[in-house]
Coordinates of C-alpha atoms in Angstrom, one line a residue:
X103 CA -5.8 -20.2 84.5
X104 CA -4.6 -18.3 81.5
X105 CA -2.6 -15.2 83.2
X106 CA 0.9 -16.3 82.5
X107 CA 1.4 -14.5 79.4
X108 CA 4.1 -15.3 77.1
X109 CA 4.5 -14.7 73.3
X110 CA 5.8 -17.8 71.0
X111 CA 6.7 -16.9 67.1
X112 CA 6.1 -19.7 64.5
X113 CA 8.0 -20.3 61.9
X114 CA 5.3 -20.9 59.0
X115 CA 7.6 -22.2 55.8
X116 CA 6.1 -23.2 52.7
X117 CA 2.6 -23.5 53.5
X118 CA 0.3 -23.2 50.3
X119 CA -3.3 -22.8 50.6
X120 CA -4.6 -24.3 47.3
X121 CA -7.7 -22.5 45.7
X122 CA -10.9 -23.7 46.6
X123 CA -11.6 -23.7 42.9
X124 CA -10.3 -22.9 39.3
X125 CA -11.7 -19.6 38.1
X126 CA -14.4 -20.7 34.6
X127 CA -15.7 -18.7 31.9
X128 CA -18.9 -17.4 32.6
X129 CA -20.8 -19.5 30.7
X130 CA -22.3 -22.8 31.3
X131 CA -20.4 -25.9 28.6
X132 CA -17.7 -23.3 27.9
X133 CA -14.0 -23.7 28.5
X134 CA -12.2 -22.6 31.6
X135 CA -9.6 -19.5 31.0
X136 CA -6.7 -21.6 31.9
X137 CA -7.4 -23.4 28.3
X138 CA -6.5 -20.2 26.6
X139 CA -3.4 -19.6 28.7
X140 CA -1.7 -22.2 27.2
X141 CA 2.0 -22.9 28.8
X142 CA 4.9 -22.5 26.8
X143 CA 8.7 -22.9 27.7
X144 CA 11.2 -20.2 28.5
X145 CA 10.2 -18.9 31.9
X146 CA 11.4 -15.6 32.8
X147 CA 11.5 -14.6 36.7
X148 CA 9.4 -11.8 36.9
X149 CA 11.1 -8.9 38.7
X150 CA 8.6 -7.9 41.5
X151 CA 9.0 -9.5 44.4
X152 CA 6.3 -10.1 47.4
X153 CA 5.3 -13.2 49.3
X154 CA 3.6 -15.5 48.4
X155 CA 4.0 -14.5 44.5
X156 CA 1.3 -14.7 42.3
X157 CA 2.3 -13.0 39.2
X158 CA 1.5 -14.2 36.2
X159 CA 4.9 -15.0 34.4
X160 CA 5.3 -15.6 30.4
X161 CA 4.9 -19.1 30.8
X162 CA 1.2 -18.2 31.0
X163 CA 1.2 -16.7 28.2
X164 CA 2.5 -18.4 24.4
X165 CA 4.3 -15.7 23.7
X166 CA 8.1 -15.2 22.6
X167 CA 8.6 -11.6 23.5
X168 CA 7.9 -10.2 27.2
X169 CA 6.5 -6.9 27.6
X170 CA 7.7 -6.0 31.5
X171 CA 6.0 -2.6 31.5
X172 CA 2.8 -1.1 30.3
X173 CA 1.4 2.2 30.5
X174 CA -2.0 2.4 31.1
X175 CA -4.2 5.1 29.0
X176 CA -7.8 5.6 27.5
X177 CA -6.5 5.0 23.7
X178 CA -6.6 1.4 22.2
X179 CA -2.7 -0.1 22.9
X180 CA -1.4 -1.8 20.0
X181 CA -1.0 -5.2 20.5
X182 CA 2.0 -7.4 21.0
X183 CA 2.2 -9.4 17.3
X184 CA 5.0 -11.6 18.1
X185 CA 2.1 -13.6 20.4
X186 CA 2.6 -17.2 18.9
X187 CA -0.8 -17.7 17.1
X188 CA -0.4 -14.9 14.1
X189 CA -3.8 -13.3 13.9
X190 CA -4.9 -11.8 10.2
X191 CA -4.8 -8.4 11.4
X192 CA -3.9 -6.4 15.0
X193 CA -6.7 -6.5 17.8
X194 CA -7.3 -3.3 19.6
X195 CA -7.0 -3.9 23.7
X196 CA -7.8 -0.6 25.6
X197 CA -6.8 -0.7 29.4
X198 CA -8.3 1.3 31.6
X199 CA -7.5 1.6 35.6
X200 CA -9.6 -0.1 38.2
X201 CA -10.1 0.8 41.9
X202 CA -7.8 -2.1 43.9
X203 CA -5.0 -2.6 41.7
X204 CA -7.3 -4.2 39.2
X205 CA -7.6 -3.1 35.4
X206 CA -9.8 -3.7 32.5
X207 CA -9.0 -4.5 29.2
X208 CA -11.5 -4.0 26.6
X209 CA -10.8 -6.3 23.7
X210 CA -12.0 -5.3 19.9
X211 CA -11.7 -8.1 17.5
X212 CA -12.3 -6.9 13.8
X213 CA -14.2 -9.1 11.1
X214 CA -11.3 -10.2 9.5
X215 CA -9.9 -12.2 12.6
X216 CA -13.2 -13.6 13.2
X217 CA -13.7 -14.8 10.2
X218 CA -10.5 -16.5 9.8
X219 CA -11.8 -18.1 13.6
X220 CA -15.0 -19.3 11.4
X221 CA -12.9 -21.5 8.7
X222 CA -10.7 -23.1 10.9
X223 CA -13.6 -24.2 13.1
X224 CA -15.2 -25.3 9.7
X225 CA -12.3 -27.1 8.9
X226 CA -12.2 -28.8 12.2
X227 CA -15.5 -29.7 11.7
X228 CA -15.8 -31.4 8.5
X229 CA -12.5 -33.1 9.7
X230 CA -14.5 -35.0 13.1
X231 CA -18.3 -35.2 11.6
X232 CA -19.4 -37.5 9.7
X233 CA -22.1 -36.2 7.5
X234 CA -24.1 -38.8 5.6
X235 CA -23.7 -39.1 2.0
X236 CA -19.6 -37.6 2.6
X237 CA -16.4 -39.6 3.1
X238 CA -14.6 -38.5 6.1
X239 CA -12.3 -35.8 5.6
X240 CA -13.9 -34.6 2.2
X241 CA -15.1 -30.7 1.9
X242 CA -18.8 -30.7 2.6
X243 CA -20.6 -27.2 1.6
X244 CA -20.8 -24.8 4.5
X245 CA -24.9 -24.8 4.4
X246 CA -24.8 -28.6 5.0
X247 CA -22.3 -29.1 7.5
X248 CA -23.7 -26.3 9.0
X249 CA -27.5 -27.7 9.4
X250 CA -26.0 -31.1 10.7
X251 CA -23.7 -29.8 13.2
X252 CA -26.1 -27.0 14.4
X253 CA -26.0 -23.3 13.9
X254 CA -26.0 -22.6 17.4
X255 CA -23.5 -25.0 18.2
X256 CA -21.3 -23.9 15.1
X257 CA -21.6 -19.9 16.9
X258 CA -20.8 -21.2 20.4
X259 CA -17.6 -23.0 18.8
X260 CA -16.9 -19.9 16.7
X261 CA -16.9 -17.6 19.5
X262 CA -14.7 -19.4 21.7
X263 CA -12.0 -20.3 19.1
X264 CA -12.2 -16.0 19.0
X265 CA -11.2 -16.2 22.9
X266 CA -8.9 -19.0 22.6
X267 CA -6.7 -16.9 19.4
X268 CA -7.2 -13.5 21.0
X269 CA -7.1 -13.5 25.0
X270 CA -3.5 -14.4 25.1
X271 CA -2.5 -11.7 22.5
X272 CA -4.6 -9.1 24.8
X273 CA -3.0 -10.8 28.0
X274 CA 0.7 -9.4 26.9
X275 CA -0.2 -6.2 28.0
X276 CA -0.4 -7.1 31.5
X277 CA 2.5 -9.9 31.0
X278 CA 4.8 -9.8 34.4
X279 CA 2.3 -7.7 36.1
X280 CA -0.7 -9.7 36.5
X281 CA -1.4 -11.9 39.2
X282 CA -2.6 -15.6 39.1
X283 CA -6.1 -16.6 39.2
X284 CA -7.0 -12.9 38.8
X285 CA -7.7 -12.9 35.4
X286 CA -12.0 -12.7 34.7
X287 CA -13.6 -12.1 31.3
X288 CA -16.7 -10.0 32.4
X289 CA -18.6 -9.7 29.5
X290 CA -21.7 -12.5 29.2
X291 CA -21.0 -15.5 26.7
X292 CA -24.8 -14.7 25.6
X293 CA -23.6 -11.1 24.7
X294 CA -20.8 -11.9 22.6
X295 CA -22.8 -14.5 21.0
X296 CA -25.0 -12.0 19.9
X297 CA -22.4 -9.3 19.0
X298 CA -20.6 -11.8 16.5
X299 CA -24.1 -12.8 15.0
X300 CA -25.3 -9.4 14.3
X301 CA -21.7 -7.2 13.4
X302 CA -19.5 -10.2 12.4
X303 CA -17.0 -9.1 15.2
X304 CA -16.4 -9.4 18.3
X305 CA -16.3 -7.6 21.4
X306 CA -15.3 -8.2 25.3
X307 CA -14.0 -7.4 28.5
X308 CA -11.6 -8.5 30.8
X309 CA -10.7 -7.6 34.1
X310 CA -7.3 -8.3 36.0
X311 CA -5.7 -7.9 39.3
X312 CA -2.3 -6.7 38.7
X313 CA 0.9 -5.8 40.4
X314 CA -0.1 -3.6 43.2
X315 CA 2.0 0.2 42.7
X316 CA 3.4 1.3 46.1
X317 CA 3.8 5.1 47.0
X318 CA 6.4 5.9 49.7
X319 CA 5.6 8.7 52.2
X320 CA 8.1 10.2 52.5
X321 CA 9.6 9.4 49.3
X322 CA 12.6 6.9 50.1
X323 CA 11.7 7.4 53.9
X324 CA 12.5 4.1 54.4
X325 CA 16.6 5.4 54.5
X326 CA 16.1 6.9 57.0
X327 CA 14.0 5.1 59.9
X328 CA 14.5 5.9 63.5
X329 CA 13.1 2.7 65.6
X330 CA 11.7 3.0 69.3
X331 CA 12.1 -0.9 70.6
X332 CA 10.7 -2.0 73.3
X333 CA 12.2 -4.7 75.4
X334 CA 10.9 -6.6 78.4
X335 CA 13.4 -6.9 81.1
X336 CA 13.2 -10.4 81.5
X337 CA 14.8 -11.1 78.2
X338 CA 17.7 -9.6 79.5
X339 CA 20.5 -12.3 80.0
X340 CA 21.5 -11.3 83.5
X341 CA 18.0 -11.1 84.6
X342 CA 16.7 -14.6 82.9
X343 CA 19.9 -16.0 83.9
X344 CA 19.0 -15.8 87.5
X345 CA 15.6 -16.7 87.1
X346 CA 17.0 -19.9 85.1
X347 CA 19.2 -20.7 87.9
X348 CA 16.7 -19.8 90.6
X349 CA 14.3 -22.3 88.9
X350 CA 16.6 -25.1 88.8
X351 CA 18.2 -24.9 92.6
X352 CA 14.1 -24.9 93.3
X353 CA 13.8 -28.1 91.3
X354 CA 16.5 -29.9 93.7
X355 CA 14.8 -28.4 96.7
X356 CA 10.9 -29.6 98.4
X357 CA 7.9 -28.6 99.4
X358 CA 7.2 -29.0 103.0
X359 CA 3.2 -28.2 104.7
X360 CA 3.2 -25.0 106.2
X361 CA 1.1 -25.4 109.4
X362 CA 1.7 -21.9 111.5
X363 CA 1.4 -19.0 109.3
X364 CA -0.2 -17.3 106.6
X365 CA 1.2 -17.0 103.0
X366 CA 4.9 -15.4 102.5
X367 CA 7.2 -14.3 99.9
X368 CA 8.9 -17.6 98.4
X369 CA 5.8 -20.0 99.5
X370 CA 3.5 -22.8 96.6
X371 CA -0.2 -22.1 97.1
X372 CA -2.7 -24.4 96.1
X373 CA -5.3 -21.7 95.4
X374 CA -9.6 -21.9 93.4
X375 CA -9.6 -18.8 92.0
X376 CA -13.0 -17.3 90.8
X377 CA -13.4 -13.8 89.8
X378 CA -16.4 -11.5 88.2
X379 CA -17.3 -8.2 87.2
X380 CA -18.0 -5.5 89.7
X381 CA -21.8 -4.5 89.2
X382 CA -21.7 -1.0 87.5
X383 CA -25.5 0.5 87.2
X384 CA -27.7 -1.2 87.1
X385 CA -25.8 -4.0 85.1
X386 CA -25.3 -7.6 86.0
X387 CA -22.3 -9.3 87.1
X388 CA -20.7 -11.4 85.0
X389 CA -18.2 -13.9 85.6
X390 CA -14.6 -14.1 83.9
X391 CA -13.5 -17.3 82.5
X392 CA -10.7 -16.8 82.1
X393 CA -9.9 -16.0 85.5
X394 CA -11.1 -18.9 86.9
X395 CA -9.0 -21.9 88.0
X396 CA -9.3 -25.2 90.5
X397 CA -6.4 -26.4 92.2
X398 CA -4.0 -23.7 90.7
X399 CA -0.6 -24.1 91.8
X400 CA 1.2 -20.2 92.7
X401 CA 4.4 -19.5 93.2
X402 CA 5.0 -16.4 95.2
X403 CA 7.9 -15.6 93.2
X404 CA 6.1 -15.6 90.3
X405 CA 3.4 -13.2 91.1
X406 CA 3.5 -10.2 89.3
X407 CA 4.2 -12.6 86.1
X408 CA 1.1 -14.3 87.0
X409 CA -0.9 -11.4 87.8
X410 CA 0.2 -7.8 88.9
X411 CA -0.2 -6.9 92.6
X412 CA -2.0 -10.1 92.5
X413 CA 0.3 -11.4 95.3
X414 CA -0.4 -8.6 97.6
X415 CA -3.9 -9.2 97.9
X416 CA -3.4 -12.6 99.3
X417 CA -0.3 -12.3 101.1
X418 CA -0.9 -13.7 104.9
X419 CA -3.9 -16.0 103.7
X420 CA -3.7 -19.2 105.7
X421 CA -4.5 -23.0 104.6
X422 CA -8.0 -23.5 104.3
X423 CA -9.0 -19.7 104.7
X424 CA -11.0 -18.3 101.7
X425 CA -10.6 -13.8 100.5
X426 CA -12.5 -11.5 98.4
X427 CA -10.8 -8.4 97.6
X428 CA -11.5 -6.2 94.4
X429 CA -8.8 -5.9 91.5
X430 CA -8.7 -3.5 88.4
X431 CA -6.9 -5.3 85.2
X432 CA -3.9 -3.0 84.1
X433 CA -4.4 -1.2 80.9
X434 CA -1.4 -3.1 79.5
X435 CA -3.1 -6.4 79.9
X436 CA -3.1 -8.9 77.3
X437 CA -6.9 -9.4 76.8
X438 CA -8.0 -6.1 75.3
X439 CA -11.4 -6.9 76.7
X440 CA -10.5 -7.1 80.1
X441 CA -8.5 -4.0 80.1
X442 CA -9.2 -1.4 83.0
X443 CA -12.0 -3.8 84.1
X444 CA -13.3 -4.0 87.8
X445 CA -13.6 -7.3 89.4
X446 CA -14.3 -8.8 92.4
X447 CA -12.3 -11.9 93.0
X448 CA -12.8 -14.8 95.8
X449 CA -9.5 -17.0 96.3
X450 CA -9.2 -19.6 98.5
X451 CA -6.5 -21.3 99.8
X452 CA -6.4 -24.8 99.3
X453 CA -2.4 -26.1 100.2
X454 CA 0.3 -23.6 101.6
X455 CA 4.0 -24.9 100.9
X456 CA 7.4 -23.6 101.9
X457 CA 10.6 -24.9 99.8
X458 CA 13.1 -26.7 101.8
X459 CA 16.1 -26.1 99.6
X460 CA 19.5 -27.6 99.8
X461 CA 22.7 -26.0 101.0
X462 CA 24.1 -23.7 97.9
X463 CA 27.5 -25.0 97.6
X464 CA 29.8 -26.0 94.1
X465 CA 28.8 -29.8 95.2
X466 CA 25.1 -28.9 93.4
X467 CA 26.8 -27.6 90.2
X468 CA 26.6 -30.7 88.1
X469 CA 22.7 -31.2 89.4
X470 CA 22.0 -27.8 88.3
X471 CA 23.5 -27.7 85.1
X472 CA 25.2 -31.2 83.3
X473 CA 29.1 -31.0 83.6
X474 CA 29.2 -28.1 85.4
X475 CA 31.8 -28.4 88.5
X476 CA 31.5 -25.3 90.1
X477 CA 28.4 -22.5 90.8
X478 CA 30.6 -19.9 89.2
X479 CA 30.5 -22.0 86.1
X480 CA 27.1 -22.6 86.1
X481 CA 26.3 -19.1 86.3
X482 CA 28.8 -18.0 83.5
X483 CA 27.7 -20.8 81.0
X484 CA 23.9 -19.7 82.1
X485 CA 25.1 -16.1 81.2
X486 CA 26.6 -16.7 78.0
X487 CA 23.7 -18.7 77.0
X488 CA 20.8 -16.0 77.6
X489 CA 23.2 -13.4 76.1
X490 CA 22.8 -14.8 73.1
X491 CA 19.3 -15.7 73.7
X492 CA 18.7 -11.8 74.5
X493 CA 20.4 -10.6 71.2
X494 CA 18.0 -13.1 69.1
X495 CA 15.2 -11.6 71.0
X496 CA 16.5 -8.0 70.9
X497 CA 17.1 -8.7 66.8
X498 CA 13.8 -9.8 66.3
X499 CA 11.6 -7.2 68.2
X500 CA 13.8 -4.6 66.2
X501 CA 12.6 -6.3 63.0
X502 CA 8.9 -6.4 64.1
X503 CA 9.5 -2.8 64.9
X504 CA 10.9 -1.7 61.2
X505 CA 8.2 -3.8 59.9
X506 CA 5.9 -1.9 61.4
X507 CA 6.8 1.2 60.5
X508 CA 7.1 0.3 57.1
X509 CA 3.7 -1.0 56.5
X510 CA 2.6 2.6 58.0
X511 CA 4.8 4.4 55.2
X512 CA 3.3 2.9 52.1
X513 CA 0.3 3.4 50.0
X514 CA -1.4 0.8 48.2
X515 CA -4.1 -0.5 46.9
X516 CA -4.4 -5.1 47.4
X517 CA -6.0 -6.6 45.0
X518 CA -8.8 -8.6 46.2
X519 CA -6.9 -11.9 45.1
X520 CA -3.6 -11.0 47.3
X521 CA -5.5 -10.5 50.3
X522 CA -7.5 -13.5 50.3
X523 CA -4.3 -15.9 49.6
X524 CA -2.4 -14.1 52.2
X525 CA -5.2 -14.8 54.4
X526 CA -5.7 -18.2 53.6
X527 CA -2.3 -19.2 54.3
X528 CA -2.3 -17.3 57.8
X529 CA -5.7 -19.2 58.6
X530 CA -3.9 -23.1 57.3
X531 CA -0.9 -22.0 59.3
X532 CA -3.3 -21.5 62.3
X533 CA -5.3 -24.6 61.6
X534 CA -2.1 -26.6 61.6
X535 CA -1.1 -25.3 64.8
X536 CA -3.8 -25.9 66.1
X537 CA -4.0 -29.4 64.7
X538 CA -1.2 -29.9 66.2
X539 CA -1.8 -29.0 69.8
X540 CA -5.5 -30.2 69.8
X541 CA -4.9 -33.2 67.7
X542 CA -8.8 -32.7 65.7
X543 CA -10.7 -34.9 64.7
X544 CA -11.5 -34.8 61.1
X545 CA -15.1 -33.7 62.0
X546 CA -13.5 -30.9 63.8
X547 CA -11.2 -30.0 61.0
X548 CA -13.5 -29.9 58.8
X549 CA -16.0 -27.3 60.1
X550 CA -12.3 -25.0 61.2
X551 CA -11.8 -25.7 57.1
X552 CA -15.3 -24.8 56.2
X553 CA -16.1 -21.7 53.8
X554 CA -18.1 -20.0 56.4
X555 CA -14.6 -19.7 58.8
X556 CA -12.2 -18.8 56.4
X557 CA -14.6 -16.0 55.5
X558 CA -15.2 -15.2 59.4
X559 CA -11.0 -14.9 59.7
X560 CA -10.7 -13.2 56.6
X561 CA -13.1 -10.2 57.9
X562 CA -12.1 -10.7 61.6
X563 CA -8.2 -10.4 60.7
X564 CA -8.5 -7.8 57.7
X565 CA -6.5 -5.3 59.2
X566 CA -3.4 -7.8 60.2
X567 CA -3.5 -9.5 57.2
X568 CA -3.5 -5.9 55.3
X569 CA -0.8 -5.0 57.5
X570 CA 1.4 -8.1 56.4
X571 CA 1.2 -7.9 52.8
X572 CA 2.0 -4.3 52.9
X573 CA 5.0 -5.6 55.0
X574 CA 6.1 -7.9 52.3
X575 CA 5.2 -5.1 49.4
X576 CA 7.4 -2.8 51.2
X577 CA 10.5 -5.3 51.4
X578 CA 10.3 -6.5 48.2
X579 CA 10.3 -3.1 47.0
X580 CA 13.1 -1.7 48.9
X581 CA 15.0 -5.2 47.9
X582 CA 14.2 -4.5 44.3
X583 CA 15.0 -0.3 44.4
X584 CA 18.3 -0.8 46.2
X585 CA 19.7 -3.7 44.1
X586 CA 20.3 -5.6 46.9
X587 CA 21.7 -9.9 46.0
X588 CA 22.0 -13.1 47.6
X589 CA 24.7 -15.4 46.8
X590 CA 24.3 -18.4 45.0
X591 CA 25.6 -20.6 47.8
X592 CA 23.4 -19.2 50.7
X593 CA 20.1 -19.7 48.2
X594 CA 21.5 -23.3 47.0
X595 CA 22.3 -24.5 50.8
X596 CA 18.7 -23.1 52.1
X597 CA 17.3 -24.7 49.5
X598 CA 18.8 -28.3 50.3
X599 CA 18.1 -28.1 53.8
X600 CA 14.3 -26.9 53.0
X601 CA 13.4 -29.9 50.8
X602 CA 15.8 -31.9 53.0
X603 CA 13.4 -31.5 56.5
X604 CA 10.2 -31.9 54.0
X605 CA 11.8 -35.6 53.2
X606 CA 12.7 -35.9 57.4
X607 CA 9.0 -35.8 58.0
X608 CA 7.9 -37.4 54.9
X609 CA 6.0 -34.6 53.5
X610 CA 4.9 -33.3 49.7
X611 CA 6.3 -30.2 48.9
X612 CA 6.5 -28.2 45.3
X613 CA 9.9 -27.7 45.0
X614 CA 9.6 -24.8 42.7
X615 CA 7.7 -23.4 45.3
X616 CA 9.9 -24.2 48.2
X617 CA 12.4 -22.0 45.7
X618 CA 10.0 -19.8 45.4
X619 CA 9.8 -18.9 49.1
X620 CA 13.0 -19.8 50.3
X621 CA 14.6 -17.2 48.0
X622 CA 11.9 -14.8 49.0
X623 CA 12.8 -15.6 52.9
X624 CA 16.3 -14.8 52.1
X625 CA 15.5 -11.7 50.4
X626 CA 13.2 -10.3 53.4
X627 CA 16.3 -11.0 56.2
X628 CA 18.9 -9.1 53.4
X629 CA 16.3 -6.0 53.6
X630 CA 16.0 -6.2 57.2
X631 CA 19.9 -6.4 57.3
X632 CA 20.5 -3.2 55.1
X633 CA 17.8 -1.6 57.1
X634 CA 19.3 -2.3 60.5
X635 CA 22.5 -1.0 59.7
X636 CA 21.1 2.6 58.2
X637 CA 18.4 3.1 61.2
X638 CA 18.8 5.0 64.2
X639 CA 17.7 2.4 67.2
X640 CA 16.6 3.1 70.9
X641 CA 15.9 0.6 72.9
X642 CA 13.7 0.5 76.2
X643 CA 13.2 -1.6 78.3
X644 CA 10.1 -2.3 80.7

């Protein structure tokens, strides 16, 4: 029976979802974009800060000198020259805004570049073919290595030795703003093949996802938040704390048959509950599955927990007796489909218990609670226990509640490529949880894992998963705009104990990315600090 309702928060640390696949020129036999991307050393942290990050930093890009800011316009930007291969002349790159935080950079390369792309792939060539009637390594006339190699294949290898020169040189002017895997040259191989053959130049496009721009409404509104928490009563320490010591003087008590009455306040039923929906028109009823439950064991002093007013309706039943009664789900029930629903439910009584508890006296202390030698003790160490309990829960539904707000303050357009990694890692977090209660077979995981359901939770979950990353936007911007640190020592210690319980459990890990995300976990609690302390906070509890 699934109407205990209770809310558990998972820690998910350091999950990656890899790509499915690397992102490859559009062109069948040509080279993937990662080729001309080369790596160099000298990383820079880039200074925007979201989770998971997927900016592209210089080390993308072979280039000495990092441009951190680039204003878009409509007139051809000059180009960085300091990019490690020194072209013959400047390329023009024009960047033009995109809708979703995407922009397109149209790339003119004149004559001159492209032809000093033509000898050095002439060069290469007459150094690795072996024409007949030359020694290796000796100049062969351009019209005859030409016709061996093949002019078509001599054009292909032209063109991309154009990309491979230019792309990073047009890439600096997104350097520390675009993101990962984002980057797509848009123009057909088959056009620029044709452009280069007919004008002796070259022309393309390439569009990238870059660092999303966030507007604040109001400006810097964030300073000023005034938070409405709401907190269920039975967080509260003095109200778990009885329930907690309620439950265990229960455990040391038992259940004897009740034989000559109905069902009472403080009683076990054995119940088979069924339940459907109340025929409305001329529509069917339908039975609720969730509702329905064999041998389902009640306590009476859990009933409104269970099932509000549920206990009402079958107080006085006796063993063996079976009642149908109607019931209308609260509005503020869990499953938003069964909210406000009519239905008829049919519950019969299959056990009836009473508890035949032992005399409450200090000689039960250490039974109820380890060590404990007095039931004043174990209600004061029960106390101080939930009390702290209650202020973990109280700090946490205060964060979910800034967080909430936040996400509702900002503007911004996700690029597609944000999205879709933020939801991949919520759907591997969920697969691993479930993995881990459900133990799957590999059958099993691999249709959860299959393209078709990551798709299905991406569109299913759009709106959370929107709703998270402009959570993390906000944070990192407001830890960014307010200059906000973390010491040295707090970042070094998380660190250790991350990669520490990875090693416990004998996992792999990245351990630039368990930096990665460790320092961006401490950054997010630092802005939730600075936040807390500057909001105005009510809290009500239900």
């Amino acid at each position: 029976m699934e109407f205990c309702s209770s809310t558990t928060v998972t820690a998910q640390k350091f999950f990656q979802w890899k790509p499915a696949a690397a992102f490859f020129f559009p062109c069948t036999g040509s080279l993937p974009i990662a080729h001309y991307l080369k790596p160099f050393k000298g990383i820079q942290q880039s200074s925007f800060t979201t989770s998971p990050r997927r900016f592209v930093h210089p080390k993308y890009l072979p280039c000495e000198k990092v441009i951190t800011r680039f204003v878009a316009s409509a007139a051809p930007a000059p180009v960085d020259s300091s990019v490690g291969d020194k072209l013959p002349t400047d390329i023009q790159v024009t960047e033009t805004p995109e809708p979703n935080s995407r922009v397109r950079l149209s790339v003119e390369v004149p004559a001159a570049v492209c032809d000093d792309c033509y000898r050095r792939v002439l060069k290469e060539l007459m150094k690795r073919s072996k024409v007949p009637g030359f020694r290796p390594g000796k100049n062969v006339p351009e019209d005859i290595l030409i016709g061996y190699v093949g002019k078509e294949i001599v054009k292909k290898a032209v063109v991309e030795s154009i990309l491979e020169r230019t792309l990073p040189h047009a890439m600096s002017s997104v350097s520390g703003r675009a993101l990962e895997d984002s980057i797509r040259i848009s123009t057909k191989f088959p056009e620029m093949e044709k452009t280069y053959s007919s004008l002796k130049s070259l022309r393309y496009d390439v569009i990238v996802e870059v660092a999303p721009e966030l507007k604040w409404i109001p400006e810097y509104g964030y300073k000023n938040l005034k938070i409405v928490v709401d907190i269920d009563k039975e967080i509260e320490a003095a109200t778990a704390a009885e329930q907690e010591f309620s439950r265990r003087l229960k455990a040391l008590g038992a259940l004897r048959i009740v034989t000559d009455r109905g069902l009472e306040l403080g009683d076990v039923a054995i119940l088979d509950i069924s339940a459907t929906t109340i025929k409305q028109d001329e529509s069917t009823p339908k039975t609720i599955p969730s509702a329905e439950s064999k041998a389902f064991q009640f306590d009476t002093e859990d009933g409104d927990r269970v099932l509000p007013n549920f206990l009402i309706a079958i107080t006085g039943m006796k063993r063996g007796e079976t009642k149908s009664f109607p019931y209308v789900f609260p509005d503020s029930w869990k499953q938003e489909d069964l909210r406000g629903v009519r239905a008829q439910f049919t519950v019969e009584c299959k056990e009836l218990f009473y508890r035949d508890l032992p005399e409450l006296n200090d000689s039960l202390a250490d039974k109820i609670l380890n060590g404990c030698t007095t039931i004043e003790e174990v209600k004061r160490i029960l106390l101080q226990n939930f009390l702290e309990l209650e202020q973990t829960a109280k700090e946490q539904a205060t964060d979910n509640a800034i967080l909430d707000q936040l996400h509702k303050m900002v503007e911004v357009e996700i690029p597609p490529s944000l999205f879709e990694e933020q939801g991949r890692q919520l759907y591997g977090a969920q697969l691993l949880q479930i993995q881990a209660n459900r133990k799957l077979d590999e059958q099993q995981l691999a249709s959860l894992s299959s393209p078709k359901a990551v798709k299905n939770f991406l569109e299913n979950n759009r709106e959370n998963i929107t709703s998270i990353i402009k959570q993390n936007l906000a944070v990192g911007d407001i830890f960014k705009r307010e200059n906000l640190q973390i010491l040295t020592d707090d970042l070094v210690k998380e660190i250790e104990n991350s990669i520490a319980e990875f090693k416990q459990h004998n996992q792999e890990y990245d351990e630039e990315r368990v930096k990665a995300q460790v320092q961006e976990v401490l950054e997010g609690a630092k802005v939730l600090e600075w936040l807390r302390e500057r909001a105005e906070i009510q809290y009500i509890t239900k």
